[in-house]
Amino acid sequence: MDEEKKTADMEAIVSLCKRRGFVFQSSEIYGGVGGSWDYGPFGVELKRNIKSIWWRDMVQHRDDIVGLDAGILMHPQVWEASGHVEGFTDPLVDCRSCKKRFRADHVKDGRCPECGGELTEPRMFNLMLKTFLGPVEDDAATTYLRPETAQGIFVNFANVLDVSRKKLPFGIAQIGKAFRNEITPRNFTFRTREFEQMEIEYFVKPGTDEEWHERWVTDRFEWYVRYGMRREFLRLRQHEGDELAHYAKATYDIEYLFPFGWAELEGISNRTDFDLRQHALFSGREISYFDEDTGTHVVPYIIEPSGGVDRAALGFLVDAYHEEKVRKRKRVVLRFHPELAPIKVAVFPLLRNRPELVALAKDLAAELRPHMMTMYDDTASIGRLYRRQDEVGTPFCITVDVESLEDNAVTIRERDSMEQIRVPIPEVRQTLVKKLGGA
Ligand code: ATP
C-alpha cells in the first residue's frame, strides 16, 4: 500500500532541484562535499517562506511564545551539561575491505553495504563537530558547533523570563543552523551535516506536561497539513523505550512518506526538567520559576517541538511534485501552497519583439513587485515560459498580448487548473492578492 502512495521519484526531484535552481551540491566545482547543500534562487525562497510562516504561526500569532537568536558557538560546558559530550553518539562500523564507514543501525545483514566485505565491531562515534576558540588549538580552547538550537534557549531561560515577564506555560522559539557530523549523510537534503532547525521549548508546570505534549503533537501535525502535505503521507510514530533520548520521557516523530520510505520531519519530546536542572547544576546558578499561585519555586517541564527546515522543504517539494499529461505532453508541476511558492506571479509579453508589449509587461511586473515575489521573463515562447513556471510552482502567470494594448486587460493563467481569465490591468494586483489568500 505504501508503494502505491509513492508519487515522486527521488531522482526526478534531485534533477529538478539542480536544473531549476532549488538546490546545488556544495562546492560542486571542487567535486562536492558530503552532507552540505546550497540553496539556489528558488530554494532560498522556499526555505524563507517555510521559516516565515513558522515564525508567524508560532510567535507572531501567539501570546505565549517569544523568539530568540542565540549563538552557534557556546561555552564548552554547555555540551557537558546537556549530555552531548558523553552521549551524542552513533554506533559506527568500518569495512575491513573498502574502509568505508557506516552507521551500525543502517547496515542490514552484517556485511558492508558497498562491497559486501567484513565489518568491524561497532564503536561509538560523537556526532558533534569540534572546533577551537581563539588561536591555540588545545583542549582548553575546544568547543563544538551546536548540534541543536535548543541549548541556546535553555541557558537563556532566566534572561528571557526576566524581560518577558511571561507566566507558565510559555515558550521560546528559535530558528537557526545546527551541525552534526553524520556518519552517512544521505537521501539528498534529508540527512546532512549542516542544517537548519525550527525549535520551540515550551515551559509548563510539572504535572501538566503530558497534556501539553499531546496538544503540541496535534498542533504540529496539523501545521504540515495546513500548508499542503497530504494527510495520508503523514503519520505519527512514538519512540520505543530504547530509542528515547537520554533527556526524554516520551517522544513522537511526525513522519512523511518520502520516496525512500517513512522518515522524520519533526520530533516532539517531553524533555522533563532535565535540561534546566543540568544547567543549574553545571553553572551553579539557580534556574527556576516562581509560581505566584503557590508561592514556591518550580523547575518547569519542557515540551519541545523540533523540526528541520531542510526536511520540511524536501517534504513540501516531494508532496508538491506532480507529473501529468497535457495534450499528450508531459507537464511537471509543483503544486505548492501559495504561501510556500517561491515566486507568486510571472509576467510575460506574448511577443518579445514588440516593444509596446514588452514595456507594458515590464511596467506591470514593476507594479506587482513591491507586493509579492514577481518575475518577468521573455526568453522563450509562451508555452515554454508556462512550463518553466509550472516546474517551480508559480501559482499565476500573466500574459500581455496585442489585445492588451486595446483593452488594457491581460490574461491570468492559474497553475493547477490551467484556467485563464481576462482581467483589466488596474484590477490585477487586487485579484492576485485575493487569490493568493492575502500572501
Ligand atoms: P534522525 O533520527 O533522523 O537522525 P533525530 O531524531 O536525531 O533525527 P532530532 O535530534 O530530533 O533528530 O532533531 C530535530 C529535527 O532536526 C529533526 O526532526 C530533523 O528535522 C532535523 N534534523 C536532525 N538531524 C538532521 C540532519 N542530519 N539533517 C537534516 N535535518 C536534521
XYZ file of C-alpha atoms and ligand atoms in Angstrom:
470
model
C 0.000 0.000 0.000
C 2.860 2.334 0.869
C 4.323 1.570 -2.543
C 1.140 2.779 -4.213
C 1.244 6.013 -2.280
C 4.631 6.993 -3.640
C 4.253 9.564 -6.365
C 7.512 11.354 -6.887
C 10.688 9.599 -7.726
C 13.733 10.874 -5.859
C 15.874 11.135 -8.977
C 13.260 13.338 -10.642
C 13.226 15.624 -7.580
C 17.021 15.864 -7.365
C 17.276 16.582 -11.065
C 14.557 19.264 -10.946
C 16.235 20.881 -7.939
C 19.520 21.174 -9.796
C 18.056 22.085 -13.190
C 15.769 24.804 -11.874
C 17.947 26.187 -9.110
C 16.396 24.889 -5.900
C 19.436 23.031 -4.575
C 23.050 22.726 -5.722
C 25.758 20.430 -4.408
C 28.055 22.318 -2.056
C 31.442 23.230 -3.591
C 30.428 21.482 -6.786
C 33.338 22.866 -8.849
C 35.701 21.084 -6.429
C 33.870 17.791 -6.717
C 31.371 18.468 -3.913
C 31.496 17.887 -0.188
C 29.446 15.323 1.706
C 26.480 16.398 3.765
C 26.214 20.050 2.767
C 23.973 21.613 0.115
C 23.490 25.085 -1.314
C 20.048 26.517 -1.956
C 19.702 28.365 -5.267
C 17.377 31.259 -6.156
C 14.148 29.225 -5.873
C 15.272 27.030 -2.961
C 16.201 30.007 -0.843
C 12.727 31.495 -1.344
C 11.057 28.205 -0.434
C 13.096 27.971 2.761
C 12.476 31.613 3.643
C 8.745 31.066 3.187
C 8.769 27.997 5.440
C 10.657 29.863 8.146
C 8.497 32.943 7.967
C 5.163 31.092 8.133
C 6.516 29.045 11.038
C 7.596 32.214 12.837
C 4.327 33.946 12.074
C 2.225 30.986 13.272
C 4.360 30.075 16.290
C 5.482 33.500 17.513
C 3.568 36.421 15.991
C 0.117 34.864 16.236
C 0.565 33.611 19.799
C 0.653 35.454 23.045
C 2.580 32.735 24.859
C 5.740 32.393 22.721
C 8.650 34.782 22.228
C 11.665 34.476 19.951
C 15.405 34.162 20.451
C 18.509 34.048 18.253
C 21.376 32.509 20.218
C 24.947 31.989 19.004
C 26.083 28.835 17.264
C 29.235 28.836 19.391
C 28.634 28.313 23.094
C 30.607 27.641 26.241
C 32.015 24.088 26.066
C 30.433 23.251 29.412
C 27.007 23.595 27.825
C 27.692 20.361 25.981
C 28.879 18.598 29.130
C 25.727 19.653 30.974
C 23.427 18.724 28.110
C 24.882 15.225 27.920
C 26.100 15.647 24.336
C 29.808 15.130 25.082
C 29.002 11.860 26.780
C 26.012 10.596 24.912
C 25.507 12.212 21.498
C 26.901 9.264 19.653
C 26.017 6.823 16.924
C 27.429 3.299 16.631
C 29.904 3.159 13.770
C 31.303 0.185 11.840
C 34.207 0.132 9.369
C 34.512 -2.143 6.367
C 37.765 -4.118 6.575
C 37.986 -4.321 2.750
C 36.923 -0.963 1.272
C 37.488 1.016 4.530
C 34.153 2.836 4.231
C 32.225 3.732 7.396
C 28.568 3.148 8.164
C 26.122 3.620 10.983
C 25.728 0.176 12.544
C 21.938 0.573 12.664
C 21.878 1.318 8.909
C 23.620 -1.950 7.993
C 21.200 -4.770 7.336
C 22.930 -8.173 7.184
C 26.197 -7.502 8.996
C 28.186 -7.077 5.732
C 29.439 -3.896 4.051
C 26.561 -2.371 2.005
C 29.066 -1.195 -0.661
C 31.330 -4.187 -1.258
C 29.935 -6.972 0.935
C 33.156 -7.009 2.993
C 33.537 -7.879 6.665
C 32.728 -5.153 9.182
C 34.454 -4.206 12.438
C 32.683 -4.297 15.802
C 30.607 -1.119 16.386
C 32.353 1.811 18.125
C 30.650 4.877 19.470
C 31.280 7.997 17.390
C 30.457 11.502 18.691
C 28.402 13.468 16.189
C 29.400 16.941 17.349
C 31.659 18.968 15.055
C 34.645 20.113 17.054
C 36.275 23.483 16.690
C 38.677 25.774 18.576
C 38.028 29.205 20.002
C 40.994 31.539 19.636
C 44.466 30.921 18.235
C 45.569 27.993 20.414
C 44.281 24.612 19.334
C 44.324 22.776 22.647
C 41.797 21.095 24.902
C 41.039 24.284 26.803
C 40.027 26.021 23.565
C 37.906 23.167 22.249
C 34.212 23.659 21.708
C 31.589 22.432 19.307
C 29.296 23.797 16.641
C 25.870 23.402 18.232
C 24.194 20.111 17.299
C 20.769 21.547 18.208
C 19.491 25.060 18.761
C 17.682 24.023 21.955
C 20.575 24.584 24.370
C 20.772 28.283 23.461
C 17.201 28.538 24.704
C 17.767 26.647 27.956
C 20.762 28.732 29.000
C 18.764 31.908 28.316
C 15.678 30.764 30.202
C 16.230 33.159 33.127
C 17.127 36.101 30.848
C 14.005 35.693 28.744
C 11.801 35.137 31.779
C 13.129 38.355 33.326
C 12.491 40.514 30.298
C 9.273 38.973 29.008
C 7.525 38.546 32.376
C 5.728 35.530 30.955
C 3.764 33.171 33.152
C 3.800 29.402 32.736
C 3.014 27.944 30.319
C 5.092 29.878 27.803
C 7.562 29.129 25.069
C 10.748 30.366 23.431
C 11.180 29.837 19.695
C 14.315 29.833 17.615
C 15.356 29.140 14.037
C 18.992 28.541 13.254
C 21.763 26.364 11.940
C 22.833 23.159 13.653
C 25.672 20.809 12.794
C 26.102 17.062 13.162
C 28.953 15.033 11.823
C 26.604 12.391 10.421
C 28.464 9.194 9.559
C 26.447 8.630 6.429
C 24.753 11.777 5.155
C 22.238 10.657 2.547
C 18.929 10.994 0.805
C 19.774 14.376 -0.677
C 18.995 17.179 1.798
C 17.275 14.830 4.251
C 20.343 13.915 6.302
C 23.092 16.497 6.137
C 25.940 17.684 8.336
C 24.781 21.279 8.318
C 21.070 22.039 8.554
C 18.556 24.453 9.988
C 16.209 23.754 12.853
C 12.985 25.426 13.935
C 12.582 24.712 17.623
C 10.216 25.671 20.390
C 10.953 24.987 24.018
C 7.600 25.205 25.756
C 7.832 25.508 29.551
C 4.960 24.078 31.573
C 4.109 23.295 35.172
C 5.172 19.786 36.158
C 2.103 17.575 36.074
C 0.626 19.373 33.063
C 3.393 18.147 30.755
C 1.589 15.138 29.285
C -1.449 17.164 28.348
C 0.727 19.857 26.693
C 2.737 17.207 24.908
C -0.415 15.851 23.287
C -1.572 19.336 22.294
C 1.736 20.127 20.639
C 1.832 16.846 18.752
C -1.598 17.572 17.252
C -0.807 21.237 16.530
C 2.422 20.497 14.755
C 0.960 17.602 12.751
C -1.874 19.837 11.527
C 0.617 22.575 10.585
C 2.130 20.376 7.867
C -1.338 19.506 6.572
C -2.377 23.171 6.550
C 0.457 24.052 4.177
C -0.318 21.309 1.743
C 1.158 17.972 2.782
C -1.330 15.214 2.113
C -2.612 13.753 5.349
C -2.212 10.185 4.126
C 1.509 10.842 3.568
C 1.975 11.850 7.201
C 1.991 9.692 10.303
C 2.931 9.836 13.961
C 5.358 7.384 15.454
C 6.088 7.082 19.138
C 9.650 6.309 20.212
C 10.144 2.915 21.846
C 11.879 2.731 25.220
C 15.441 2.121 23.976
C 15.107 4.688 21.197
C 14.267 7.520 23.609
C 16.955 10.176 24.030
C 18.592 10.390 27.462
C 16.577 13.508 28.348
C 13.162 12.383 27.130
C 10.176 10.962 28.938
C 8.264 10.490 25.681
C 8.814 11.443 22.037
C 6.624 11.404 18.955
C 8.014 11.791 15.473
C 5.967 13.308 12.689
C 6.988 11.235 9.696
C 6.441 11.804 5.989
C 6.374 9.124 3.324
C 9.408 10.193 1.276
C 10.313 8.293 -1.904
C 12.907 6.456 0.246
C 10.322 5.494 2.900
C 8.770 6.919 6.083
C 11.182 9.331 7.731
C 11.162 12.006 10.429
C 10.205 15.600 9.673
C 9.911 16.748 13.257
C 10.269 15.290 16.739
C 8.123 16.404 19.670
C 9.669 15.446 23.002
C 8.746 15.731 26.615
C 12.203 16.702 27.911
C 11.013 16.911 31.541
C 13.043 19.232 33.795
C 16.278 17.519 32.758
C 17.871 20.399 30.847
C 17.153 23.202 33.291
C 18.326 21.072 36.218
C 21.527 20.103 34.405
C 22.354 23.722 33.571
C 21.626 24.780 37.143
C 23.961 22.051 38.382
C 26.816 22.783 35.968
C 26.591 26.591 36.113
C 25.900 26.850 39.826
C 23.060 29.281 39.070
C 19.521 28.998 40.296
C 17.265 28.253 37.323
C 13.615 28.113 38.256
C 10.252 29.824 38.019
C 8.470 31.475 40.918
C 4.885 30.293 40.977
C 2.845 33.115 42.499
C -0.200 30.890 42.956
C 1.580 28.515 45.318
C 4.393 30.803 46.473
C 7.012 28.204 45.523
C 9.858 27.876 43.051
C 9.346 25.216 40.404
C 11.586 23.860 37.699
C 9.354 23.785 34.612
C 8.962 20.750 32.408
C 9.722 21.279 28.736
C 7.792 20.185 25.673
C 9.946 20.527 22.578
C 8.598 20.574 19.021
C 11.819 20.369 16.989
C 11.626 20.428 13.207
C 14.137 20.703 10.396
C 13.735 23.483 7.827
C 15.539 21.425 5.196
C 13.431 18.353 5.846
C 10.243 20.403 5.714
C 11.435 21.946 2.426
C 12.151 18.499 0.979
C 8.799 17.160 2.200
C 6.854 20.080 0.731
C 8.782 19.699 -2.548
C 8.158 15.963 -2.793
C 4.490 16.411 -1.951
C 4.051 19.229 -4.460
C 5.735 17.340 -7.307
C 3.337 16.080 -9.973
C 3.813 14.758 -13.454
C 0.808 14.766 -15.747
C -0.087 14.511 -19.431
C -1.469 17.645 -21.031
C -2.321 17.400 -24.721
C -0.107 14.316 -24.959
C 2.871 16.127 -23.454
C 4.381 15.611 -20.031
C 3.777 18.521 -17.649
C 5.844 18.729 -14.457
C 4.192 20.933 -11.896
C 4.947 21.791 -8.283
C 1.579 22.315 -6.637
C 2.917 24.385 -3.741
C 0.589 26.053 -1.279
C 0.578 29.722 -2.422
C 2.394 30.824 0.726
C 5.239 28.415 0.018
C 5.612 29.116 -3.700
C 8.986 30.810 -4.324
C 7.527 33.112 -6.980
C 3.892 34.190 -6.752
C 3.453 35.594 -10.254
C 5.346 35.688 -13.546
C 4.643 38.239 -16.265
C 5.345 37.643 -19.961
C 4.837 39.598 -23.195
C 3.282 37.338 -25.834
C 5.720 38.665 -28.429
C 9.115 39.761 -27.236
C 9.885 41.648 -30.458
C 7.014 44.100 -29.870
C 8.455 46.895 -27.713
C 4.992 48.129 -26.624
C 4.117 44.679 -25.239
C 7.489 44.344 -23.529
C 7.094 47.791 -21.946
C 3.568 47.059 -20.733
C 4.602 43.693 -19.266
C 7.660 45.202 -17.557
C 5.532 48.011 -16.101
C 3.017 45.535 -14.737
C 5.793 43.404 -13.191
C 7.272 46.521 -11.584
C 3.891 47.443 -10.140
C 3.420 43.980 -8.619
C 6.972 43.562 -7.319
C 6.605 45.523 -4.050
C 3.614 43.367 -3.109
C 4.705 39.835 -3.996
C 7.652 37.905 -5.450
C 7.301 38.674 -9.144
C 9.289 37.555 -12.146
C 9.448 38.981 -15.654
C 10.505 36.625 -18.438
C 10.603 36.920 -22.224
C 13.359 34.472 -23.047
C 11.218 31.783 -24.690
C 7.873 31.074 -26.312
C 4.764 31.382 -24.127
C 4.262 27.610 -23.936
C 7.777 27.113 -22.661
C 7.521 30.040 -20.222
C 4.397 28.471 -18.698
C 6.154 25.126 -18.340
C 9.131 26.746 -16.638
C 6.881 28.423 -14.088
C 4.889 25.212 -13.525
C 8.150 23.459 -12.690
C 8.975 25.944 -9.942
C 5.413 26.086 -8.664
C 4.430 29.670 -9.569
C 0.673 29.914 -8.897
C -0.068 32.598 -11.520
C 1.268 33.628 -14.920
C 0.207 36.801 -16.693
C 0.422 37.256 -20.430
C 0.356 40.645 -22.057
C -0.855 40.267 -25.651
C -1.630 42.525 -28.600
C -5.195 42.972 -27.419
C -3.899 44.308 -24.122
C -2.868 47.445 -25.982
C -6.520 47.923 -26.935
C -8.481 46.762 -23.898
C -5.906 47.437 -21.155
C -6.511 43.900 -19.865
C -4.291 40.824 -19.506
C -4.701 37.063 -19.212
C -4.079 35.434 -15.846
C -3.424 31.704 -16.038
C -3.793 29.565 -12.937
C -1.117 26.897 -12.346
C -3.195 23.924 -11.199
C -6.324 24.202 -13.336
C -4.538 25.992 -16.210
C -7.686 28.107 -16.491
C -7.294 31.552 -17.981
C -9.219 34.665 -17.107
C -9.108 38.141 -18.606
C -8.562 40.879 -16.029
C -8.296 44.693 -16.506
C -4.751 45.819 -15.635
C -5.852 48.150 -12.808
C -7.511 45.152 -11.102
C -4.636 42.687 -11.474
C -2.966 43.335 -8.141
C -6.142 43.029 -6.092
C -7.214 39.912 -7.980
C -3.889 38.223 -7.276
C -3.756 39.261 -3.629
C -7.235 37.787 -3.159
C -6.427 34.561 -4.971
C -3.185 34.165 -3.018
C -5.126 34.436 0.200
C -3.541 37.723 1.188
C 0.039 36.459 0.725
P 17.387 11.305 12.917
O 16.799 10.195 13.770
O 16.770 11.385 11.539
O 18.882 11.342 12.910
P 16.996 12.936 15.182
O 15.877 12.232 15.845
O 18.375 12.775 15.679
O 16.948 12.668 13.612
P 16.363 15.424 16.367
O 17.524 15.425 17.264
O 15.006 15.101 16.921
O 16.647 14.483 15.121
O 16.344 16.808 15.591
C 15.165 17.540 15.343
C 14.961 17.779 13.874
O 16.122 18.330 13.259
C 14.665 16.512 13.078
O 13.297 16.180 13.152
C 15.074 16.915 11.692
O 14.017 17.601 11.035
C 16.225 17.870 11.925
N 17.489 17.151 11.724
C 18.147 16.408 12.635
N 19.281 15.892 12.096
C 19.312 16.318 10.813
C 20.223 16.120 9.730
N 21.336 15.417 9.871
N 19.941 16.703 8.537
C 18.826 17.458 8.377
N 17.931 17.669 9.361
C 18.159 17.123 10.564
